[in-house]
Amino acid sequence: MADPFGLEIWGEGNFLIESGEVCVNTGVRPSLLSLTRTLRTQGLTGPLLLRFPHLIGKQIDRLFHAFEIACKELSYTGAFRAVFPLKVNQFPNFIDTLMEVSSAYHYGLEAGSKAELILAMTKTPKGAPITINGFKDREMIALAFIGAKSGHHITLTIEGITELETILEVYEEFNRDTTTPIAPNIGVRIRLHSTGIGAWAKSGGYSSKFGLTSTELLEVYEMLRSHDLLPLLSMVHFHIGSQMGEIAPLKKALREAGNIYAELKRRGAENLTAINIGGGLAVEYSQHTSNADRNYSLKEFANDVVFLMQEIARSKGVPEPDIFTESGRFIAAAHSVLIAPVLELFSQEYHENSLRLKAVNPPLVQELHDLYRTINRAHAREYLHDALDHMESLLTLFDLGYIDLEDRSNTEILVNLIIKKAIRLLEDEDTDELKRLQNRIQEKYLVNFSSFQSLPDFWGLGQHFPVMPLSNLDRKPTQPASIWDITCDSDGEIAFDADKPLYLHDVDVEAEEYFLAFFLTGAYQEVLGMRHNLFTHPTEAVVTFDEAGEPHIERIIEAQSLMDVLEDLDYDTDTIDRSLKQGIEDSPLLAPKEKEQLLGKLYLYLSENSYLKTIQSSHAPAHKGKEL
Ligand SMILES: *Cc1c(COP(=O)(O)O)cnc(C)c1O
C-alpha cells in the first residue's frame, strides 16, 4: 500500500512502518507506540515530546560530511566550521545532547542575546567557535570580552556603527591594565542587496532589520584601522532568512558576500579569514510531493557555497575563506516527535445506529434511506446529487414547520452517510466535486495537546508539520481529518485541506488507543510555544539506544503542574492553595468526612498538569488504561 502520510518525502529514513506501526529506524527499531506506552505506564500522561539524540548526531554528520566532500572535490583550501544558533532550541535536554554528539567536530554555538551568550560560554568547548549576532548593549559586549579572556574563540558580529563604538570603549576598559590585550574577534554583518524568500524573508534585503550598508562597512573599516584594531576583523556574515525554499537567492547572497570579503581583504583586512553564511538551510515538511518545501539538496547547497567562494577568491586573487554556517532548523527539526492521544472523533454522531427512523417517515427521508441502502458504483454520482437535493428540500420543510427535529436529525445522518459511501465508491476519481464533499464530511479528531504550545509556527505562520497515527498503518485511512487541539480557541484547529489532504482512520477511541505523532518539531517550536489557556510544555523524554540497539528512556521532564504554571505567572500560589482549602473547610454543605476526601482529591489535582486526563468510558474494555 502506498504510504498516505508521505514518510518517504519528509522522513529522511528516520522512521519506517512495520506491522502497521511507526518505528524508529535504528537499533531494534522500537515502535513509537511501544515507547509511548512505556512512559504512560509510569503515569506520564498527556502529550509527550520524545527526543532522539541519534537524529541530532545524524544531521551534524550530514552537514559536516557534505562540506567535507565539497571541499575535497574542489581542493578548497579554507576550513569548514559550524555553530548552532541557540534561538532555534535552547532547552537543556536538547543542548546538552547536541554538545555530546558533536564533540568530534569543534561545533560551537551562536548567541543572539545575553542569556544565550551565557549558555554559549558555558556549553561550548574551548577551541570551538562562538558567534554573537543581533542587537547588543554594552553589557553584552562586555560579556563577550569576558568570554574571550577566559579562552573562548568568540566573534562579535556588529550590526551597526554604534555597536562598534561601544566595542572600542569596552576594549579600552578591559585592556587598560595589560600589555597583552585580549578581545573577541569582530565580524561584520552585511545588509544584502538580494532578498530572501518565503515567510522569513525579512532577515535579508535592503529593508532588513539587520546589517551594515556599504557606506557603513567602509566606516567600520576606517574606525578599526584608526584604532589599530583592524586585526580583529575576521568575519563577513550574512543570514538570508530561515527555511530558504530555493537555492537561487543564496547564490546571489554568496556572490555579494564573497565580493565584500574580497574587497575588504584587498583593502588590508589581513586577519579577515571567514565568511559566515548564516542559516536558512531548509527542512522538507511536506507530506505531498505537489507542495515540496525545498528545491535543492544538501549536496547542492554545500557544492554551491564552496564553488562560489572559490570562484570569487580566485578571480579577486585572495585566499579562499573559511566557511562558517549557522544552520539551526536543519540540525534540530528532526530530533523530536510530539505524540498525543486522540480523545474523541466528533462526527461519530453520524452513525447508522444514531438514526431514529419512524414507522412512517416523510417521503423524502424515506427516499434518502433507500438511496443510502442501494447506492452503488454505477449510480453513485447520481444518487449523491439526489441526496444533496433532498437535503435542501428537507431543511426547508423543517424551517416551514412541516417536519420535526427527529426527521431533521435523520436527514443529516443519512446525507452524511451517503456522502461517505459515495466518496468511497468514487475514490479513484480526483474531481473538484469530491474534494468539496470531503470538506463536508471531514472528521474532527480531538487531540490532547495545544497547538499554541507545541506547534506555534502552525498558528503564527501556517507552517505544516507532518502528522501521522502511530498505529493502524496496515489499514488505509479513509476519513478526511481535521485536528482539534484542546484549547478553547478556534485557531487551535488544523483544518482539512483538500489540496494537501490528511486522512486518518475510523477508530473507536473508547475501545482502542489512537495516537497522532507530529514530526519535525525540534526547531523553534519549543521556546516559541505559548501557554495559551495555561497548557504547559508537554512531558519530555530523551530516547537513546545502547550498543545492543535497545532503547532507553532518560532525562524525563514532566509537564508543569497546575500550581507551577500559576506560580510562573507570579501568582502567590500559597494564597491560592489556602483559599481553595479554606473554601472546603468552611463550607456549610459538607460533612467532616467529605471535607477530608475533597481535600485529598484537590491535593492530587493541583500536582497534575492541565492536559486532559481521562475520558468517560464506561464501556471500554477493562484491560485498556484510559489515562489520556
Ligand atoms: C535564526 C538565525 C539562524 C538560523 O537559521 P535556520 O534557518 O534555523 O538555519 C542563523 N543565523 C542567524 C543570524 C539567525 O538569526
XYZ file of C-alpha atoms and ligand atoms in Angstrom:
643
model
C 0.000 0.000 0.000
C 1.344 3.451 -0.859
C 2.127 5.445 2.262
C -0.590 8.088 2.541
C 1.450 10.056 5.085
C 4.371 10.867 2.788
C 7.025 9.356 5.046
C 9.319 8.979 2.049
C 9.026 12.714 1.346
C 9.838 14.153 4.778
C 11.113 11.175 6.761
C 14.784 11.046 5.610
C 14.769 7.354 6.520
C 14.453 8.203 10.219
C 11.254 6.226 10.699
C 9.678 3.275 8.980
C 6.423 1.397 9.079
C 6.482 -2.161 10.409
C 3.484 -4.300 11.319
C 1.244 -1.292 10.967
C 3.192 0.890 13.407
C 5.694 3.751 13.054
C 9.084 2.516 14.194
C 12.339 4.334 14.868
C 14.750 3.242 12.153
C 17.664 2.400 14.394
C 18.714 -0.309 16.863
C 15.983 -2.849 17.441
C 13.574 -0.475 15.688
C 11.158 0.085 18.567
C 7.763 1.399 17.623
C 6.853 4.878 18.811
C 3.762 3.270 20.294
C 5.812 0.946 22.497
C 7.937 3.883 23.720
C 4.788 5.870 24.402
C 3.239 3.002 26.350
C 6.373 2.584 28.441
C 6.166 6.216 29.501
C 2.466 6.043 30.160
C 2.795 3.056 32.429
C 4.948 5.369 34.555
C 1.940 7.612 34.960
C 3.143 10.177 32.428
C 0.024 11.179 30.591
C -0.976 13.942 28.214
C 1.165 14.843 25.225
C 4.745 13.598 25.097
C 7.754 15.090 23.400
C 10.317 12.412 22.548
C 13.833 13.470 21.666
C 16.168 11.276 19.650
C 19.843 12.218 20.080
C 20.902 9.934 17.228
C 18.935 12.159 14.863
C 20.797 15.255 16.077
C 24.069 13.404 15.533
C 22.939 12.328 12.096
C 22.178 15.880 10.949
C 25.518 17.178 12.228
C 27.336 14.337 10.481
C 25.458 15.025 7.267
C 26.255 18.741 7.362
C 29.958 18.300 8.038
C 30.222 15.420 5.611
C 28.572 17.346 2.769
C 31.012 20.226 3.172
C 33.981 17.911 3.613
C 33.169 16.221 0.310
C 32.546 19.517 -1.478
C 35.842 20.971 -0.192
C 37.743 17.833 -1.137
C 36.302 17.648 -4.631
C 37.229 21.243 -5.350
C 40.529 21.145 -3.410
C 39.228 24.051 -1.362
C 41.855 25.464 0.974
C 39.609 27.146 3.547
C 38.195 25.273 6.536
C 34.561 24.473 7.284
C 33.187 25.429 10.711
C 29.708 25.405 12.125
C 27.813 26.776 15.101
C 24.323 26.050 16.314
C 22.090 29.130 16.667
C 20.683 28.872 20.172
C 17.443 30.639 19.339
C 16.323 27.503 17.468
C 16.248 25.383 20.627
C 17.727 26.343 23.999
C 16.289 23.515 26.080
C 18.829 21.662 28.216
C 17.799 18.191 27.047
C 18.494 19.343 23.513
C 21.625 21.463 24.008
C 23.399 19.023 26.328
C 22.763 16.214 23.869
C 23.825 18.376 20.949
C 27.167 19.133 22.558
C 27.715 15.455 23.379
C 27.012 14.148 19.898
C 29.018 16.881 18.142
C 32.216 16.665 20.179
C 34.249 15.359 17.232
C 33.633 18.483 15.156
C 34.564 21.508 17.291
C 30.967 22.505 16.865
C 30.097 25.772 18.588
C 27.103 27.901 19.467
C 25.639 31.136 18.197
C 24.075 33.596 20.638
C 21.625 36.393 19.931
C 21.033 37.659 23.450
C 22.813 37.920 26.793
C 21.149 34.836 28.206
C 22.064 32.858 25.112
C 25.618 34.143 25.338
C 25.883 32.851 28.905
C 24.709 29.475 27.647
C 27.172 29.571 24.751
C 30.046 30.426 27.122
C 29.168 27.525 29.421
C 28.334 24.885 26.848
C 30.814 25.483 24.003
C 34.040 23.513 24.392
C 37.188 25.646 24.328
C 38.520 25.881 20.797
C 35.095 25.660 19.200
C 33.716 28.914 17.826
C 31.087 31.146 19.407
C 29.397 33.754 17.250
C 27.274 36.603 18.574
C 24.632 38.272 16.450
C 21.739 40.615 16.992
C 21.473 43.896 18.829
C 23.967 44.346 21.609
C 24.367 46.687 24.539
C 27.498 47.467 26.481
C 26.933 44.626 28.920
C 26.564 42.044 26.191
C 29.767 43.262 24.593
C 31.497 43.164 27.982
C 30.322 39.573 28.425
C 31.933 38.738 25.077
C 35.208 40.200 26.355
C 34.933 38.071 29.486
C 34.378 35.048 27.242
C 37.406 35.898 25.105
C 39.541 36.433 28.184
C 38.528 33.055 29.539
C 39.851 31.456 26.378
C 36.824 31.225 24.136
C 37.037 31.761 20.414
C 34.372 34.460 20.145
C 33.305 36.534 17.164
C 31.139 39.582 17.819
C 29.210 40.347 14.671
C 28.355 44.015 14.508
C 25.098 45.238 13.135
C 25.742 48.976 13.286
C 28.314 51.720 13.866
C 27.229 52.431 17.434
C 27.956 48.835 18.365
C 31.499 49.290 17.144
C 31.833 52.493 19.164
C 30.796 50.587 22.265
C 33.215 47.783 21.439
C 36.052 50.299 21.244
C 35.128 51.686 24.670
C 34.848 48.264 26.232
C 38.150 47.322 24.640
C 39.788 50.220 26.451
C 38.139 49.346 29.726
C 39.069 45.667 29.625
C 42.636 46.088 28.391
C 43.691 49.210 30.253
C 45.987 47.443 32.696
C 47.547 44.863 30.458
C 50.312 44.681 27.896
C 48.725 41.731 26.117
C 45.253 42.901 25.221
C 42.629 40.268 24.566
C 39.405 40.882 22.718
C 36.808 38.951 20.815
C 37.124 38.910 17.050
C 34.894 41.212 15.096
C 32.575 40.190 12.314
C 30.528 42.449 10.088
C 27.008 41.558 9.149
C 26.291 42.849 5.716
C 22.976 44.156 4.530
C 22.302 42.110 1.436
C 21.112 43.694 -1.734
C 19.465 40.386 -2.601
C 16.465 39.353 -0.554
C 15.463 36.086 0.982
C 12.186 34.447 0.107
C 9.336 32.864 1.960
C 7.805 33.628 5.298
C 11.102 34.651 6.856
C 12.344 36.858 4.024
C 12.706 39.931 6.201
C 16.045 38.692 7.548
C 17.725 39.635 4.274
C 17.479 42.509 1.839
C 17.805 46.281 1.993
C 14.811 46.760 4.227
C 16.109 44.079 6.589
C 16.320 44.748 10.305
C 19.961 43.752 10.284
C 23.291 44.520 8.735
C 25.642 47.249 7.532
C 25.327 49.121 4.258
C 28.397 49.514 2.041
C 28.931 53.029 3.391
C 28.795 51.759 6.957
C 31.190 48.928 6.108
C 33.765 51.407 4.874
C 33.249 53.468 8.004
C 33.732 50.425 10.226
C 36.882 49.573 8.343
C 38.287 53.072 8.868
C 37.325 53.144 12.539
C 39.079 49.851 13.206
C 42.136 50.909 11.249
C 42.459 54.234 13.002
C 42.310 52.466 16.376
C 44.894 49.896 15.282
C 42.296 47.199 15.724
C 41.942 46.090 12.126
C 43.477 42.706 13.016
C 40.304 41.951 14.997
C 38.196 41.990 11.842
C 37.885 38.314 10.985
C 34.484 37.529 9.522
C 31.928 38.662 6.993
C 28.469 37.479 7.928
C 25.054 37.326 6.338
C 21.840 35.479 7.056
C 19.322 35.170 4.298
C 16.309 34.140 6.384
C 15.065 30.799 7.577
C 13.622 27.879 5.574
C 15.047 29.004 2.252
C 12.942 27.149 -0.302
C 15.044 27.882 -3.360
C 18.763 27.971 -3.895
C 18.884 30.986 -6.239
C 18.726 33.742 -3.562
C 21.522 32.037 -1.641
C 23.743 32.106 -4.703
C 23.135 35.809 -5.156
C 23.871 36.436 -1.492
C 27.054 34.367 -1.676
C 28.325 36.411 -4.619
C 27.586 39.615 -2.767
C 29.196 38.491 0.466
C 32.131 36.903 -1.329
C 32.922 40.114 -3.135
C 32.655 42.150 0.043
C 35.064 39.742 1.709
C 37.485 40.071 -1.195
C 37.229 43.874 -1.258
C 37.908 44.204 2.476
C 40.714 41.715 2.210
C 42.369 43.597 -0.641
C 41.978 46.832 1.254
C 44.147 45.425 4.036
C 41.992 43.420 6.452
C 44.675 40.774 6.793
C 43.001 38.708 9.507
C 39.722 38.571 7.669
C 39.561 34.835 7.026
C 35.954 33.754 7.237
C 32.600 34.027 5.561
C 29.635 33.136 7.713
C 26.667 32.162 5.578
C 24.167 32.155 8.471
C 21.276 29.702 8.455
C 18.394 29.111 6.112
C 19.062 25.537 5.041
C 15.532 24.238 4.655
C 13.743 21.208 6.017
C 11.194 19.261 3.983
C 7.964 19.357 5.981
C 5.621 18.444 3.182
C 3.627 15.225 3.132
C 2.710 15.636 -0.523
C 5.084 15.803 -3.475
C 2.946 18.523 -5.009
C 3.840 21.039 -2.268
C 7.537 20.408 -1.681
C 9.229 22.960 0.593
C 12.651 22.951 -0.989
C 14.115 22.680 -4.468
C 17.704 21.701 -3.659
C 19.607 19.009 -1.793
C 22.170 19.364 0.971
C 24.840 18.300 -1.517
C 23.842 21.006 -3.943
C 23.814 23.558 -1.127
C 27.333 22.632 0.034
C 28.699 22.463 -3.506
C 27.307 25.867 -4.414
C 28.728 27.524 -1.316
C 32.198 26.085 -1.768
C 32.263 26.577 -5.518
C 31.173 30.216 -5.410
C 33.581 31.123 -2.620
C 36.411 29.564 -4.546
C 35.442 31.273 -7.763
C 35.339 34.720 -6.166
C 38.564 34.201 -4.210
C 40.369 33.121 -7.368
C 39.093 35.900 -9.539
C 39.977 38.531 -6.928
C 43.291 36.941 -6.026
C 42.601 36.494 -2.307
C 42.860 33.346 -0.149
C 39.819 31.073 -0.022
C 37.901 31.960 3.135
C 36.931 29.597 5.927
C 33.235 28.870 5.648
C 31.020 29.109 8.731
C 27.401 28.067 8.845
C 24.773 28.717 11.465
C 22.205 26.182 10.295
C 19.700 25.631 13.044
C 16.460 24.299 11.660
C 18.310 21.684 9.610
C 20.141 20.406 12.694
C 17.291 20.453 15.197
C 13.980 19.891 13.426
C 14.125 16.126 13.005
C 15.200 15.218 16.531
C 11.852 15.474 18.286
C 8.420 13.965 17.842
C 5.302 15.155 19.608
C 2.910 12.347 20.447
C -0.633 12.976 21.610
C -3.666 10.770 22.094
C -6.898 11.284 20.211
C -9.642 11.825 22.775
C -12.660 11.789 20.572
C -13.937 11.685 16.992
C -16.645 14.250 16.652
C -18.820 13.254 13.772
C -19.407 9.804 15.166
C -22.883 11.040 15.909
C -23.412 10.482 12.174
C -23.550 6.745 12.685
C -26.140 4.442 11.334
C -27.117 3.402 14.824
C -27.944 7.007 15.736
C -30.812 7.042 13.230
C -34.279 7.445 14.740
C -36.356 6.285 11.825
C -40.080 6.156 12.438
C -42.662 3.630 11.331
C -43.755 6.215 8.798
C -41.168 8.775 7.699
C -41.670 11.823 5.500
C -41.339 10.574 1.896
C -38.045 12.392 1.250
C -36.462 10.923 4.394
C -37.630 7.500 3.306
C -36.089 8.124 -0.081
C -32.781 9.161 1.489
C -32.800 5.923 3.391
C -33.370 3.964 0.183
C -30.576 5.861 -1.563
C -28.257 5.040 1.303
C -29.103 1.348 1.193
C -28.848 0.931 -2.568
C -26.089 3.322 -3.662
C -23.541 1.566 -5.889
C -20.580 2.388 -8.088
C -22.591 2.807 -11.275
C -25.062 5.271 -9.792
C -23.001 6.840 -7.060
C -22.811 10.301 -8.566
C -26.491 10.426 -9.456
C -27.617 9.201 -6.014
C -25.299 11.654 -4.346
C -26.813 14.575 -6.238
C -30.315 13.364 -5.390
C -29.387 13.128 -1.730
C -27.995 16.673 -1.634
C -31.111 17.894 -3.373
C -33.396 16.139 -0.890
C -31.471 17.583 1.994
C -32.083 21.130 0.776
C -35.792 20.403 0.483
C -35.967 18.728 3.882
C -34.206 21.616 5.609
C -36.685 23.997 4.021
C -39.548 21.790 5.188
C -38.138 21.970 8.700
C -37.950 25.776 8.573
C -41.580 25.855 7.470
C -42.579 23.582 10.317
C -43.571 20.534 8.234
C -41.065 18.040 9.659
C -39.793 17.615 13.217
C -36.368 17.572 14.844
C -36.060 13.796 14.566
C -36.688 13.968 10.820
C -34.087 16.652 10.535
C -31.565 14.587 12.500
C -32.258 11.587 10.256
C -31.679 13.804 7.227
C -28.291 14.972 8.480
C -27.163 11.475 9.350
C -28.344 9.893 6.106
C -26.838 12.559 3.874
C -23.563 12.304 5.746
C -23.552 8.523 5.356
C -24.413 8.779 1.664
C -21.581 11.236 1.021
C -19.160 8.939 2.824
C -20.303 5.933 0.854
C -20.184 7.862 -2.445
C -16.667 9.090 -1.751
C -15.560 5.558 -1.087
C -17.195 4.334 -4.275
C -15.770 7.139 -6.387
C -12.416 7.066 -4.647
C -10.260 6.906 -7.752
C -11.901 9.919 -9.352
C -9.981 13.024 -8.462
C -12.660 15.631 -9.141
C -13.142 19.005 -7.518
C -16.626 17.961 -6.529
C -15.260 15.071 -4.497
C -12.730 17.350 -2.853
C -15.511 19.730 -1.867
C -17.588 16.896 -0.496
C -14.696 15.670 1.614
C -14.719 19.051 3.262
C -18.317 18.422 4.252
C -17.844 15.076 5.881
C -14.467 15.627 7.451
C -13.998 14.029 10.808
C -12.847 16.188 13.714
C -10.197 14.470 15.797
C -9.934 15.999 19.257
C -6.306 15.592 20.303
C -4.878 16.058 23.783
C -2.353 18.785 23.027
C -2.167 22.532 22.463
C -1.094 23.721 19.033
C -0.213 27.083 20.598
C 2.194 25.373 22.972
C 3.612 22.701 20.715
C 3.230 23.934 17.108
C 3.273 27.739 17.410
C 4.525 28.179 13.857
C 1.365 26.482 12.671
C -0.650 29.124 14.471
C 1.580 32.060 13.547
C 2.749 31.195 10.055
C 0.595 28.342 8.812
C 3.664 26.107 8.895
C 2.745 22.493 8.167
C 4.184 19.693 10.298
C 3.990 16.095 9.113
C 1.426 14.183 11.118
C 0.518 10.520 11.153
C -1.018 7.982 13.506
C 1.277 5.628 15.408
C -0.768 2.549 14.615
C -3.269 1.077 12.146
C -0.843 1.741 9.319
C -1.661 -1.561 7.660
C -5.143 -0.173 7.047
C -5.963 2.521 4.558
C -7.079 5.700 6.335
C -10.324 6.898 4.825
C -11.576 9.808 6.932
C -10.759 13.312 5.739
C -9.443 14.675 9.027
C -9.361 17.962 10.898
C -7.357 18.087 14.070
C -8.667 19.995 17.052
C -6.469 20.751 19.994
C -7.917 21.104 23.487
C -7.553 24.867 23.827
C -10.747 26.891 23.874
C -9.636 28.735 20.782
C -10.958 28.160 17.307
C -7.485 28.838 15.911
C -6.416 25.606 17.566
C -7.565 23.599 14.582
C -5.518 22.080 11.812
C -8.268 22.081 9.248
C -8.675 19.561 6.466
C -7.158 20.935 3.298
C -8.250 19.267 0.074
C -5.010 20.342 -1.633
C -2.853 18.551 0.915
C -5.347 16.208 2.482
C -4.853 14.294 5.692
C -6.815 11.071 6.081
C -6.989 9.255 9.371
C -8.576 6.008 10.478
C -12.089 5.489 11.589
C -11.404 4.237 15.090
C -13.401 3.787 18.233
C -11.094 5.510 20.707
C -13.015 4.117 23.621
C -12.045 0.618 22.562
C -8.630 1.282 21.081
C -5.996 3.921 21.827
C -5.160 6.025 18.795
C -2.203 8.390 18.969
C -1.097 11.025 16.496
C 2.544 11.959 16.057
C 3.717 15.341 14.805
C 7.183 15.218 13.325
C 9.982 17.736 12.726
C 9.009 19.768 15.790
C 12.572 20.196 17.099
C 13.303 23.640 15.634
C 11.808 26.847 17.049
C 8.553 25.340 18.352
C 9.514 24.749 21.948
C 10.609 28.168 23.020
C 8.086 29.987 20.848
C 5.359 27.808 22.358
C 2.957 29.804 24.460
C 0.880 28.888 27.444
C -2.423 29.817 25.890
C -5.156 28.560 28.255
C -2.251 27.691 30.560
C -1.296 24.494 28.812
C 2.374 23.928 29.532
C 5.307 22.330 27.822
C 4.463 18.640 27.348
C 6.267 15.936 29.289
C 9.541 15.265 27.521
C 11.997 12.393 27.430
C 15.219 11.507 25.650
C 15.384 8.144 23.875
C 18.893 6.739 23.443
C 19.999 3.394 22.025
C 22.645 1.192 23.630
C 25.215 -0.946 21.805
C 22.737 -3.784 21.505
C 20.289 -1.388 19.883
C 17.910 -1.408 22.843
C 16.141 1.873 23.535
C 16.491 3.649 26.879
C 14.211 6.405 28.043
C 16.093 9.029 30.037
C 16.057 12.583 31.323
C 12.315 12.743 31.770
C 10.966 16.212 32.488
C 7.321 16.220 33.469
C 4.890 18.828 32.250
C 4.422 21.557 34.857
C 1.746 21.116 37.458
C -1.221 23.466 37.710
C 0.342 25.291 40.645
C 3.733 25.622 38.917
C 2.082 27.299 35.947
C 0.275 29.765 38.168
C 3.470 30.464 40.052
C 5.197 31.204 36.733
C 2.640 33.916 36.140
C 3.717 35.341 39.517
C 0.583 34.379 41.369
C 1.046 33.784 45.043
C 0.283 30.091 44.983
C 0.255 29.821 48.771
C -2.695 32.180 48.835
C -4.435 30.242 46.090
C -3.794 26.993 47.897
C -5.065 28.369 51.190
C -8.131 29.907 49.616
C -9.133 26.648 47.915
C -8.687 24.666 51.121
C -10.451 27.254 53.203
C -13.354 27.075 50.760
C -13.767 23.381 51.502
C -13.128 23.613 55.238
C -15.591 26.466 55.743
C -18.300 25.043 53.508
C -21.555 24.534 55.408
C -22.604 21.992 52.776
C -20.068 19.321 53.755
C -19.705 16.726 56.464
C -16.197 16.409 58.032
C -15.521 13.070 56.319
C -16.429 14.525 52.945
C -14.222 17.551 53.549
C -11.299 15.256 54.151
C -11.964 13.381 50.918
C -12.291 16.554 48.878
C -9.077 17.967 50.323
C -7.295 14.772 49.353
C -8.578 14.961 45.802
C -7.765 18.639 45.497
C -4.219 17.998 46.679
C -3.797 15.411 43.943
C -5.262 17.548 41.173
C -3.106 20.551 41.994
C 0.010 18.474 41.473
C -1.047 17.401 37.993
C -0.655 19.141 34.660
C -3.513 20.771 32.814
C -3.771 18.382 29.882
C -6.874 16.195 29.884
C -6.521 13.050 31.941
C -9.445 10.798 31.339
C -12.449 10.355 29.175
C -15.639 8.828 30.447
C -15.655 5.345 29.061
C -17.907 3.063 30.994
C -17.995 0.566 28.150
C -14.266 0.496 27.412
C -12.608 -2.906 27.800
C -11.276 -3.185 31.330
C -7.709 -4.029 30.305
C -7.220 -0.768 28.433
C -5.979 2.044 30.614
C -7.948 5.129 29.771
C -5.355 7.514 31.102
C -5.137 10.050 28.365
C 17.900 32.401 13.046
C 19.272 32.534 12.597
C 19.961 31.400 12.134
C 19.324 30.048 11.998
O 18.573 29.927 10.841
P 17.984 28.499 10.401
O 17.118 28.814 9.282
O 17.298 27.924 11.569
O 19.133 27.654 9.967
C 21.288 31.561 11.797
N 21.906 32.762 11.881
C 21.251 33.861 12.307
C 21.965 35.149 12.381
C 19.924 33.788 12.676
O 19.293 34.897 13.062
